Tab-separated table of C-alpha atoms in Angstrom:
chain	number	residue	atom	x	y	z
R	1	MET	CA	-63.669	-38.549	22.669
R	2	PRO	CA	-62.658	-35.385	20.798
R	3	GLU	CA	-60.474	-32.744	22.386
R	4	SER	CA	-63.199	-30.189	21.754
R	5	VAL	CA	-66.580	-29.507	20.285
R	6	ASP	CA	-66.877	-26.505	17.987
R	7	LEU	CA	-70.154	-24.778	18.814
R	8	ARG	CA	-69.958	-22.971	15.436
R	9	HIS	CA	-69.734	-26.234	13.481
R	10	LEU	CA	-72.941	-27.526	11.915
R	11	LEU	CA	-73.389	-31.154	10.914
R	12	LEU	CA	-76.216	-31.468	8.420
R	13	ILE	CA	-77.293	-35.047	7.803
R	14	GLY	CA	-79.327	-35.421	4.642
R	15	ALA	CA	-77.990	-32.479	2.665
R	16	GLY	CA	-79.987	-31.704	-0.444
R	17	PRO	CA	-80.633	-28.745	-2.735
R	18	GLY	CA	-83.823	-27.635	-0.936
R	19	VAL	CA	-84.214	-27.485	2.830
R	20	GLY	CA	-80.712	-28.800	3.506
R	21	ALA	CA	-78.985	-26.144	1.395
R	22	SER	CA	-81.148	-23.444	2.972
R	23	VAL	CA	-80.226	-24.590	6.480
R	24	VAL	CA	-76.514	-24.604	5.637
R	25	ARG	CA	-76.718	-21.144	4.058
R	26	ARG	CA	-78.548	-19.750	7.071
R	27	PHE	CA	-76.021	-21.168	9.525
R	28	GLY	CA	-73.191	-20.079	7.210
R	29	ARG	CA	-74.438	-16.482	7.317
R	30	GLY	CA	-74.171	-16.796	11.088
R	31	GLY	CA	-70.500	-17.739	10.852
R	32	PHE	CA	-70.818	-21.514	11.091
R	33	ARG	CA	-68.724	-23.943	9.127
R	34	GLY	CA	-70.585	-26.962	7.843
R	35	THR	CA	-70.099	-30.664	7.436
R	36	LEU	CA	-72.612	-32.210	5.079
R	37	ILE	CA	-73.528	-35.889	5.003
R	38	SER	CA	-75.414	-37.179	2.008
R	39	ARG	CA	-75.143	-39.658	-0.804
R	40	GLY	CA	-72.235	-38.927	-3.126
R	41	GLU	CA	-74.220	-37.765	-6.148
R	42	THR	CA	-75.975	-35.060	-4.124
R	43	LEU	CA	-72.737	-33.815	-2.602
R	44	GLU	CA	-70.961	-33.616	-5.950
R	45	GLN	CA	-73.359	-30.846	-6.980
R	46	LEU	CA	-74.226	-29.210	-3.666
R	47	ALA	CA	-70.857	-28.794	-1.949
R	48	PRO	CA	-69.178	-26.783	-4.763
R	49	GLU	CA	-72.273	-24.583	-5.038
R	50	LEU	CA	-72.195	-23.791	-1.308
R	51	ARG	CA	-68.446	-23.178	-1.388
R	52	SER	CA	-68.942	-20.742	-4.283
R	53	ASP	CA	-71.288	-18.842	-1.930
R	54	GLY	CA	-68.287	-18.382	0.380
R	55	LEU	CA	-69.239	-21.070	2.895
R	56	GLU	CA	-66.710	-23.339	4.603
R	57	ILE	CA	-68.004	-26.803	3.734
R	58	GLU	CA	-66.724	-30.323	4.261
R	59	ALA	CA	-68.623	-32.920	2.253
R	60	VAL	CA	-68.832	-36.505	3.521
R	61	GLY	CA	-70.491	-39.184	1.468
R	62	ALA	CA	-72.528	-41.738	3.401
R	63	ASP	CA	-75.644	-43.779	2.769
R	64	ILE	CA	-77.963	-44.013	5.768
R	65	GLU	CA	-79.376	-47.251	4.378
R	66	ASP	CA	-75.994	-48.768	5.346
R	67	LEU	CA	-76.450	-48.081	9.061
R	68	ASP	CA	-73.113	-49.630	10.099
R	69	GLY	CA	-71.147	-47.586	7.562
R	70	TYR	CA	-73.140	-44.480	8.468
R	71	ARG	CA	-72.381	-45.005	12.183
R	72	ALA	CA	-68.676	-45.407	11.385
R	73	THR	CA	-68.779	-42.106	9.467
R	74	LEU	CA	-70.409	-40.362	12.432
R	75	ASP	CA	-67.919	-41.934	14.852
R	76	GLY	CA	-65.110	-40.442	12.761
R	77	ILE	CA	-66.695	-36.992	12.689
R	78	PHE	CA	-67.451	-36.929	16.422
R	79	GLY	CA	-64.123	-38.502	17.356
R	80	ALA	CA	-62.112	-35.704	15.767
R	81	PRO	CA	-61.100	-32.398	17.362
R	82	GLY	CA	-63.591	-29.640	16.587
R	83	ALA	CA	-66.538	-32.037	16.424
R	84	PRO	CA	-69.862	-30.429	15.451
R	85	GLY	CA	-71.688	-28.599	18.211
R	86	VAL	CA	-74.920	-28.475	16.194
R	87	VAL	CA	-76.572	-31.429	14.468
R	88	VAL	CA	-79.533	-31.161	12.083
R	89	TYR	CA	-81.108	-34.402	10.878
R	90	ASN	CA	-82.752	-33.646	7.551
R	91	ALA	CA	-82.689	-37.071	5.908
R	92	ALA	CA	-85.977	-38.524	4.752
R	93	LEU	CA	-87.169	-40.981	2.180
R	94	PRO	CA	-89.594	-39.098	-0.050
R	95	ASP	CA	-93.076	-40.620	0.042
R	96	PRO	CA	-92.715	-44.368	0.367
R	97	GLY	CA	-96.187	-44.671	-1.158
R	98	GLU	CA	-99.343	-46.161	0.220
R	99	ILE	CA	-98.334	-48.212	3.233
R	100	LEU	CA	-100.350	-51.291	2.322
R	101	ASP	CA	-99.065	-51.256	-1.255
R	102	ALA	CA	-95.410	-50.702	-0.345
R	103	THR	CA	-93.001	-53.627	-0.358
R	104	VAL	CA	-91.425	-54.735	2.886
R	105	GLY	CA	-88.048	-53.646	1.498
R	106	ARG	CA	-89.337	-50.146	0.754
R	107	LEU	CA	-90.848	-49.869	4.249
R	108	ARG	CA	-87.596	-51.049	5.858
R	109	THR	CA	-85.642	-48.508	3.847
R	110	ALA	CA	-88.059	-45.748	4.878
R	111	TYR	CA	-87.767	-46.787	8.530
R	112	ASP	CA	-83.962	-46.914	8.343
R	113	VAL	CA	-83.712	-43.459	6.789
R	114	ASP	CA	-86.620	-41.688	8.495
R	115	VAL	CA	-86.205	-43.134	12.000
R	116	LEU	CA	-83.084	-45.204	12.629
R	117	GLY	CA	-80.742	-42.719	10.945
R	118	GLY	CA	-81.787	-40.075	13.460
R	119	VAL	CA	-81.490	-42.513	16.362
R	120	VAL	CA	-77.966	-43.528	15.295
R	121	ALA	CA	-76.993	-39.861	14.957
R	122	ALA	CA	-78.243	-39.206	18.492
R	123	GLN	CA	-76.446	-42.279	19.863
R	124	VAL	CA	-73.151	-40.996	18.469
R	125	ALA	CA	-73.566	-37.232	18.936
R	126	VAL	CA	-75.278	-36.906	22.314
R	127	PRO	CA	-72.517	-38.470	24.465
R	128	VAL	CA	-69.918	-36.204	22.815
R	129	LEU	CA	-72.118	-33.111	23.160
R	130	ARG	CA	-72.946	-33.928	26.790
R	131	ALA	CA	-69.275	-34.436	27.639
R	132	ALA	CA	-68.601	-30.983	26.175
R	133	GLY	CA	-71.547	-29.395	28.000
R	134	ALA	CA	-73.410	-28.789	24.730
R	135	GLY	CA	-76.676	-30.033	23.216
R	136	THR	CA	-80.347	-29.248	23.763
R	137	ARG	CA	-82.218	-32.589	23.844
R	138	GLU	CA	-80.826	-33.548	27.232
R	139	GLY	CA	-83.418	-34.063	29.926
R	140	GLN	CA	-86.441	-34.681	27.717
R	141	THR	CA	-89.075	-36.985	29.122
R	142	GLN	CA	-90.345	-40.005	27.220
R	143	ASP	CA	-93.601	-38.112	26.593
R	144	GLN	CA	-91.710	-35.192	25.015
R	145	ILE	CA	-89.785	-37.584	22.770
R	146	ALA	CA	-93.042	-39.345	21.840
R	147	ASP	CA	-94.520	-35.975	20.857
R	148	HIS	CA	-91.833	-35.729	18.163
R	149	LEU	CA	-92.855	-39.148	16.793
R	150	ARG	CA	-96.600	-38.514	16.882
R	151	PRO	CA	-96.821	-36.863	13.414
R	152	ALA	CA	-95.214	-39.913	11.776
R	153	ILE	CA	-97.588	-42.256	13.572
R	154	GLU	CA	-100.571	-40.116	12.582
R	155	THR	CA	-99.443	-40.276	8.940
R	156	VAL	CA	-99.376	-44.082	9.049
R	157	VAL	CA	-102.835	-44.170	10.619
R	158	ASP	CA	-104.133	-41.721	7.990
R	159	HIS	CA	-102.764	-43.921	5.172
R	160	LEU	CA	-104.437	-46.970	6.721
R	161	ASP	CA	-107.744	-45.116	7.109
R	162	ARG	CA	-107.716	-43.951	3.474
R	163	TRP	CA	-106.773	-47.391	2.169
R	164	THR	CA	-109.449	-49.080	4.286
R	165	ALA	CA	-112.091	-46.631	3.074
R	166	ALA	CA	-111.040	-47.055	-0.570
R	167	THR	CA	-111.076	-50.847	-0.445
R	168	ALA	CA	-114.304	-51.147	1.555
R	169	ASN	CA	-116.417	-50.053	-1.400
């Protein structure tokens, strides 16, 4: 357990040049320092760019598809003094394609990145944040959590409906 949680320390998981960079810049303008987790090739370009904007950035390479390695990375971050007090999960696998045409491997990868990566982040971060008296997801009911998953489920159902309609003719 870390000695402290830094409430002005943002951990952005899934840092990229679009939404991720915008989130970091916005928090940076508010005086936050940032730790970015992403695949190495993304960080090699993004971290220096954000630093040149005057932001305090630590870049950590990790691949969410390797869930054990990713968990170990998070354990290290949340086990250190000044652990992040804010976590934003921004990782996503861009369009895995039509669900019935996608390979099992592609679907597993999408599930690992889009779902399990966020679950692992919560499993590591929430106990540390709770111990420090921080965090905002505490106390949610199962129905509230399910409401966050509903859009993903509706997308799968929509893909199935479109595929069924297209193949029925």
